């Protein structure tokens, strides 16, 4: 009787696991479909001479590359790539250094007002950028940073802190306390413990937060269009507005430029995908 009962339970477990796998595969296929449809539509449209004449997923009559050629030849898109790369990279370095150190204090140390600090940081996730327009704009003007790359670096360094803080702090909390205690016994203070022990072990989580912040800064349009006026200093998202005028929109050029602009984030994610998987799967550390 017991053997029969065990067989029945094993069969049920196998059926449940198969059903779970089927549902998982269906959900993943649907998610991939939803994610790829806009990209395929954009790519097809970029090869059409007049995307509005053959909209949607209609194949182009002939491959039209003038949009890509004009993006590099006439718009000098690499200049704007350089602006975006410089602003995004510098702001990510500044914000990640600040957040990784502050997250260490919150995750590993006990002090008065710890819960208040957490609440204040997480509350910034719910504040829209438009609500901060006047104070930030006023601050940039008072610092004489208007229409400079430094203004965007300042804004980007202080935006999106909550997400990076959440990722890094959770990774810190998964690091065994014994590693920190061993460093203290060897004579390391708080700074050296963070620098020599915690920071290297939390590298996947920190890299994930850095990549997320970089992608957010690369795709940001609101502050870039508000703070920068000089065309030579524009970032790539702000560049897209030049394809639309009051009388005409160059859809072929617009779609071609969009394809070129989304390539760096895709390549960046492919290079650092292993850090995403390791950090977002829990950040387990072997002791």
CSV table of C-alpha atoms in Angstrom, one decimal:
chain,number,residue,atom,x,y,z
A,1,UNK,CA,0.0,0.0,0.0
A,2,UNK,CA,2.8,2.4,0.9
A,3,UNK,CA,4.6,1.7,-2.4
A,4,UNK,CA,1.4,2.3,-4.4
A,5,UNK,CA,0.9,5.6,-2.5
A,6,UNK,CA,4.4,6.6,-3.2
A,7,UNK,CA,4.0,5.9,-6.9
A,8,UNK,CA,0.8,7.9,-7.0
A,9,UNK,CA,2.4,10.8,-5.3
A,10,UNK,CA,5.4,10.7,-7.6
A,11,UNK,CA,3.1,10.6,-10.7
A,12,UNK,CA,1.2,13.6,-9.3
A,13,UNK,CA,4.5,15.5,-8.8
A,14,UNK,CA,5.6,14.7,-12.3
A,15,UNK,CA,2.3,15.9,-13.7
A,16,UNK,CA,2.4,19.1,-11.6
A,17,UNK,CA,6.0,19.7,-12.7
A,18,UNK,CA,5.1,19.2,-16.4
A,19,UNK,CA,2.1,21.5,-16.0
A,20,UNK,CA,4.3,24.1,-14.3
A,21,UNK,CA,6.8,23.9,-17.1
A,22,UNK,CA,4.2,24.3,-19.8
A,23,UNK,CA,2.7,27.4,-18.1
A,24,UNK,CA,6.2,28.8,-17.6
A,25,UNK,CA,7.1,28.3,-21.3
A,26,UNK,CA,3.8,29.9,-22.4
A,27,UNK,CA,4.4,32.9,-20.2
A,28,UNK,CA,8.0,33.3,-21.4
A,29,UNK,CA,6.9,33.0,-25.0
A,30,UNK,CA,4.3,35.6,-24.5
A,31,UNK,CA,6.7,38.0,-22.8
A,32,UNK,CA,9.3,37.5,-25.6
A,33,UNK,CA,6.5,38.2,-28.2
A,34,UNK,CA,5.4,41.4,-26.4
A,35,UNK,CA,9.1,42.5,-26.1
A,36,UNK,CA,10.1,41.7,-29.7
A,37,UNK,CA,7.1,42.9,-31.6
A,38,UNK,CA,7.9,46.7,-31.2
A,39,UNK,CA,11.5,46.1,-32.1
A,40,UNK,CA,10.7,44.1,-35.3
A,41,UNK,CA,8.1,46.8,-36.3
A,42,UNK,CA,10.8,49.5,-35.7
A,43,UNK,CA,13.4,47.6,-37.7
A,44,UNK,CA,11.1,47.0,-40.6
A,45,UNK,CA,10.0,50.6,-40.7
A,46,UNK,CA,13.5,51.9,-40.7
A,47,UNK,CA,14.1,50.1,-44.1
A,48,UNK,CA,11.1,51.7,-45.7
A,49,UNK,CA,11.3,54.9,-47.8
A,50,UNK,CA,7.9,56.0,-46.5
A,51,UNK,CA,6.9,54.0,-43.4
A,52,UNK,CA,3.5,55.7,-43.4
A,53,UNK,CA,2.7,54.4,-46.9
A,54,UNK,CA,3.4,50.8,-45.9
A,55,UNK,CA,2.7,50.8,-42.1
A,56,UNK,CA,2.9,48.0,-39.6
A,57,UNK,CA,4.6,44.7,-40.5
A,58,UNK,CA,4.3,45.1,-44.3
A,59,UNK,CA,7.6,44.3,-45.9
A,60,UNK,CA,9.4,47.2,-47.7
A,61,UNK,CA,9.3,47.2,-51.4
A,62,UNK,CA,13.0,47.7,-51.5
A,63,UNK,CA,15.7,48.1,-48.8
A,64,UNK,CA,16.1,51.9,-48.2
A,65,UNK,CA,19.2,52.8,-46.3
A,66,UNK,CA,19.2,56.6,-46.7
A,67,UNK,CA,17.9,57.0,-43.2
A,68,UNK,CA,20.9,55.3,-41.7
A,69,UNK,CA,23.3,57.1,-44.0
A,70,UNK,CA,21.9,60.5,-43.2
A,71,UNK,CA,22.0,59.7,-39.4
A,72,UNK,CA,25.7,59.3,-39.5
A,73,UNK,CA,26.6,61.7,-42.4
A,74,UNK,CA,24.3,64.6,-41.8
A,75,UNK,CA,23.5,64.4,-38.1
A,76,UNK,CA,26.9,63.3,-36.9
A,77,UNK,CA,25.2,61.0,-34.5
A,78,UNK,CA,28.5,59.8,-33.0
A,79,UNK,CA,29.0,63.3,-31.5
A,80,UNK,CA,25.7,62.8,-29.6
A,81,UNK,CA,26.7,59.3,-28.7
A,82,UNK,CA,29.8,60.8,-27.1
A,83,UNK,CA,27.8,63.3,-25.1
A,84,UNK,CA,25.4,60.6,-23.8
A,85,UNK,CA,28.3,58.2,-23.0
A,86,UNK,CA,30.2,60.8,-21.1
A,87,UNK,CA,27.2,62.1,-19.1
A,88,UNK,CA,25.8,58.7,-18.4
A,89,UNK,CA,29.2,57.1,-17.4
A,90,UNK,CA,30.3,59.9,-15.1
A,91,UNK,CA,26.9,60.2,-13.3
A,92,UNK,CA,26.8,56.4,-12.8
A,93,UNK,CA,30.2,56.3,-11.3
A,94,UNK,CA,29.3,59.2,-8.9
A,95,UNK,CA,25.9,57.7,-7.9
A,96,UNK,CA,27.1,54.1,-7.5
A,97,UNK,CA,30.1,55.1,-5.2
A,98,UNK,CA,27.7,57.2,-3.0
A,99,UNK,CA,25.0,54.5,-2.9
A,100,UNK,CA,27.3,51.5,-2.4
A,101,UNK,CA,28.8,53.2,0.7
A,102,UNK,CA,25.5,54.4,2.1
A,103,UNK,CA,23.9,51.0,1.5
A,104,UNK,CA,26.7,49.4,3.4
A,105,UNK,CA,26.0,51.6,6.4
A,106,UNK,CA,22.2,50.9,6.3
A,107,UNK,CA,22.5,47.2,5.6
A,108,UNK,CA,25.3,46.3,8.1
A,109,UNK,CA,25.2,48.8,10.9
A,110,UNK,CA,22.6,49.7,13.5
A,111,UNK,CA,21.9,53.3,14.3
A,112,UNK,CA,19.0,55.6,15.3
A,113,UNK,CA,16.8,56.7,12.4
A,114,UNK,CA,17.7,53.7,10.3
A,115,UNK,CA,14.1,53.0,9.3
A,116,UNK,CA,13.5,56.7,8.6
A,117,UNK,CA,16.5,56.7,6.2
A,118,UNK,CA,15.0,53.6,4.4
A,119,UNK,CA,11.6,55.2,4.1
A,120,UNK,CA,13.0,58.5,2.8
A,121,UNK,CA,15.1,56.8,0.2
A,122,UNK,CA,12.3,54.5,-1.0
A,123,UNK,CA,9.8,57.4,-1.1
A,124,UNK,CA,11.8,59.1,-3.9
A,125,UNK,CA,10.6,56.3,-6.2
A,126,UNK,CA,7.1,57.8,-6.1
A,127,UNK,CA,8.1,61.4,-6.8
A,128,UNK,CA,7.7,62.3,-10.6
A,129,UNK,CA,10.3,64.3,-12.3
A,130,UNK,CA,7.8,67.0,-13.3
A,131,UNK,CA,7.2,67.7,-9.6
A,132,UNK,CA,10.9,68.6,-9.2
A,133,UNK,CA,11.1,70.8,-12.3
A,134,UNK,CA,11.1,74.2,-10.6
A,135,UNK,CA,13.5,73.5,-7.6
A,136,UNK,CA,16.0,71.6,-9.8
A,137,UNK,CA,15.8,74.2,-12.6
A,138,UNK,CA,16.3,77.0,-10.0
A,139,UNK,CA,19.3,75.1,-8.4
A,140,UNK,CA,20.9,74.6,-11.8
A,141,UNK,CA,20.6,78.3,-12.6
A,142,UNK,CA,22.0,79.4,-9.2
A,143,UNK,CA,25.0,77.1,-9.7
A,144,UNK,CA,25.5,78.6,-13.2
A,145,UNK,CA,25.3,75.2,-14.8
A,146,UNK,CA,22.5,75.8,-17.2
A,147,UNK,CA,23.2,74.5,-20.7
A,148,UNK,CA,26.2,72.5,-19.5
A,149,UNK,CA,26.9,68.8,-19.4
A,150,UNK,CA,27.6,69.3,-15.7
A,151,UNK,CA,24.0,70.1,-15.0
A,152,UNK,CA,22.8,66.7,-16.4
A,153,UNK,CA,25.6,64.9,-14.5
A,154,UNK,CA,24.4,66.5,-11.3
A,155,UNK,CA,20.8,65.6,-12.0
A,156,UNK,CA,21.5,62.1,-13.1
A,157,UNK,CA,23.8,61.4,-10.2
A,158,UNK,CA,20.9,62.2,-7.8
A,159,UNK,CA,18.1,60.5,-9.7
A,160,UNK,CA,17.1,56.9,-9.5
A,161,UNK,CA,18.8,56.4,-6.2
A,162,UNK,CA,16.1,54.3,-4.7
A,163,UNK,CA,16.4,51.4,-7.2
A,164,UNK,CA,20.2,51.3,-7.0
A,165,UNK,CA,20.0,51.5,-3.2
A,166,UNK,CA,17.5,48.6,-3.1
A,167,UNK,CA,19.5,46.3,-5.3
A,168,UNK,CA,22.9,46.9,-3.6
A,169,UNK,CA,21.5,46.9,0.0
A,170,UNK,CA,19.8,43.5,-0.6
A,171,UNK,CA,23.0,42.1,-2.0
A,172,UNK,CA,24.9,43.3,1.0
A,173,UNK,CA,22.5,41.7,3.4
A,174,UNK,CA,23.2,38.3,1.8
A,175,UNK,CA,26.9,38.5,2.6
A,176,UNK,CA,27.7,36.3,5.7
A,177,UNK,CA,28.4,38.4,8.8
A,178,UNK,CA,31.4,36.1,9.5
A,179,UNK,CA,33.3,37.6,6.6
A,180,UNK,CA,33.0,41.1,8.1
A,181,UNK,CA,33.9,39.8,11.6
A,182,UNK,CA,37.1,38.2,10.2
A,183,UNK,CA,38.1,41.4,8.6
A,184,UNK,CA,37.6,43.3,11.9
A,185,UNK,CA,39.7,40.8,13.7
A,186,UNK,CA,42.5,41.4,11.2
A,187,UNK,CA,42.4,45.1,12.1
A,188,UNK,CA,40.2,46.5,9.3
A,189,UNK,CA,38.0,49.4,10.1
A,190,UNK,CA,34.6,50.1,8.5
A,191,UNK,CA,36.1,51.7,5.3
A,192,UNK,CA,38.7,49.0,4.7
A,193,UNK,CA,36.1,46.3,5.4
A,194,UNK,CA,33.9,47.7,2.8
A,195,UNK,CA,36.7,48.3,0.4
A,196,UNK,CA,38.5,45.0,0.8
A,197,UNK,CA,35.7,42.5,1.7
A,198,UNK,CA,32.2,43.8,1.0
A,199,UNK,CA,32.7,45.6,-2.2
A,200,UNK,CA,34.5,42.8,-4.1
A,201,UNK,CA,31.9,40.2,-2.9
A,202,UNK,CA,29.0,42.5,-3.9
A,203,UNK,CA,30.3,43.2,-7.4
A,204,UNK,CA,27.5,41.5,-9.3
A,205,UNK,CA,24.8,43.5,-7.4
A,206,UNK,CA,26.8,46.8,-7.8
A,207,UNK,CA,27.3,46.1,-11.5
A,208,UNK,CA,23.6,45.4,-11.9
A,209,UNK,CA,22.7,48.7,-10.2
A,210,UNK,CA,25.3,50.5,-12.4
A,211,UNK,CA,23.9,49.0,-15.7
A,212,UNK,CA,20.3,49.9,-14.7
A,213,UNK,CA,21.4,53.4,-13.8
A,214,UNK,CA,23.3,53.7,-17.1
A,215,UNK,CA,20.3,52.6,-19.2
A,216,UNK,CA,18.0,55.0,-17.3
A,217,UNK,CA,20.4,57.9,-18.0
A,218,UNK,CA,21.0,56.9,-21.6
A,219,UNK,CA,17.2,56.8,-22.3
A,220,UNK,CA,16.3,59.9,-20.3
A,221,UNK,CA,14.7,62.7,-22.3
A,222,UNK,CA,12.9,65.1,-20.0
A,223,UNK,CA,15.9,66.7,-18.2
A,224,UNK,CA,18.1,66.5,-21.3
A,225,UNK,CA,15.6,68.6,-23.3
A,226,UNK,CA,15.0,71.0,-20.4
A,227,UNK,CA,18.5,71.8,-19.3
A,228,UNK,CA,20.4,71.6,-22.6
A,229,UNK,CA,19.9,74.1,-25.5
A,230,UNK,CA,23.1,74.0,-27.5
A,231,UNK,CA,22.7,71.4,-30.2
A,232,UNK,CA,26.4,70.4,-29.8
A,233,UNK,CA,25.7,69.3,-26.3
A,234,UNK,CA,22.5,67.3,-26.8
A,235,UNK,CA,22.2,63.6,-25.8
A,236,UNK,CA,20.8,61.0,-28.2
A,237,UNK,CA,17.2,61.0,-26.9
A,238,UNK,CA,17.0,64.8,-27.2
A,239,UNK,CA,18.3,64.4,-30.8
A,240,UNK,CA,15.2,62.6,-31.8
A,241,UNK,CA,13.1,65.7,-31.5
A,242,UNK,CA,15.0,67.3,-34.4
A,243,UNK,CA,13.2,64.9,-36.8
A,244,UNK,CA,9.9,66.5,-36.0
A,245,UNK,CA,8.9,70.0,-37.1
A,246,UNK,CA,5.7,71.9,-37.1
A,247,UNK,CA,5.0,70.9,-40.7
A,248,UNK,CA,6.7,67.6,-41.3
A,249,UNK,CA,8.1,64.5,-39.6
A,250,UNK,CA,10.9,62.5,-41.2
A,251,UNK,CA,9.7,59.1,-40.2
A,252,UNK,CA,12.4,57.1,-42.0
A,253,UNK,CA,15.2,59.1,-40.4
A,254,UNK,CA,13.5,59.0,-37.1
A,255,UNK,CA,13.1,55.2,-37.1
A,256,UNK,CA,16.6,54.7,-38.4
A,257,UNK,CA,18.0,56.9,-35.6
A,258,UNK,CA,16.0,55.0,-33.0
A,259,UNK,CA,17.4,51.7,-34.2
A,260,UNK,CA,21.0,53.1,-33.9
A,261,UNK,CA,20.3,54.6,-30.5
A,262,UNK,CA,18.9,51.4,-28.9
A,263,UNK,CA,21.9,49.3,-30.0
A,264,UNK,CA,24.3,50.4,-27.2
A,265,UNK,CA,21.8,49.4,-24.3
A,266,UNK,CA,21.2,46.0,-26.0
A,267,UNK,CA,24.9,45.3,-26.4
A,268,UNK,CA,25.5,46.5,-22.8
A,269,UNK,CA,22.9,44.1,-21.4
A,270,UNK,CA,24.3,41.2,-23.5
A,271,UNK,CA,27.8,41.9,-22.0
A,272,UNK,CA,26.7,42.1,-18.4
A,273,UNK,CA,23.8,39.6,-18.5
A,274,UNK,CA,25.5,37.2,-16.1
A,275,UNK,CA,25.7,40.0,-13.5
A,276,UNK,CA,21.9,40.5,-13.9
A,277,UNK,CA,21.2,36.8,-13.4
A,278,UNK,CA,23.5,36.5,-10.4
A,279,UNK,CA,22.3,39.6,-8.6
A,280,UNK,CA,18.6,39.4,-9.3
A,281,UNK,CA,18.5,35.7,-8.4
A,282,UNK,CA,19.3,36.5,-4.8
A,283,UNK,CA,23.0,37.2,-4.7
A,284,UNK,CA,23.8,34.0,-2.8
A,285,UNK,CA,27.3,33.9,-1.4
A,286,UNK,CA,29.2,30.7,-0.6
A,287,UNK,CA,30.6,30.6,2.8
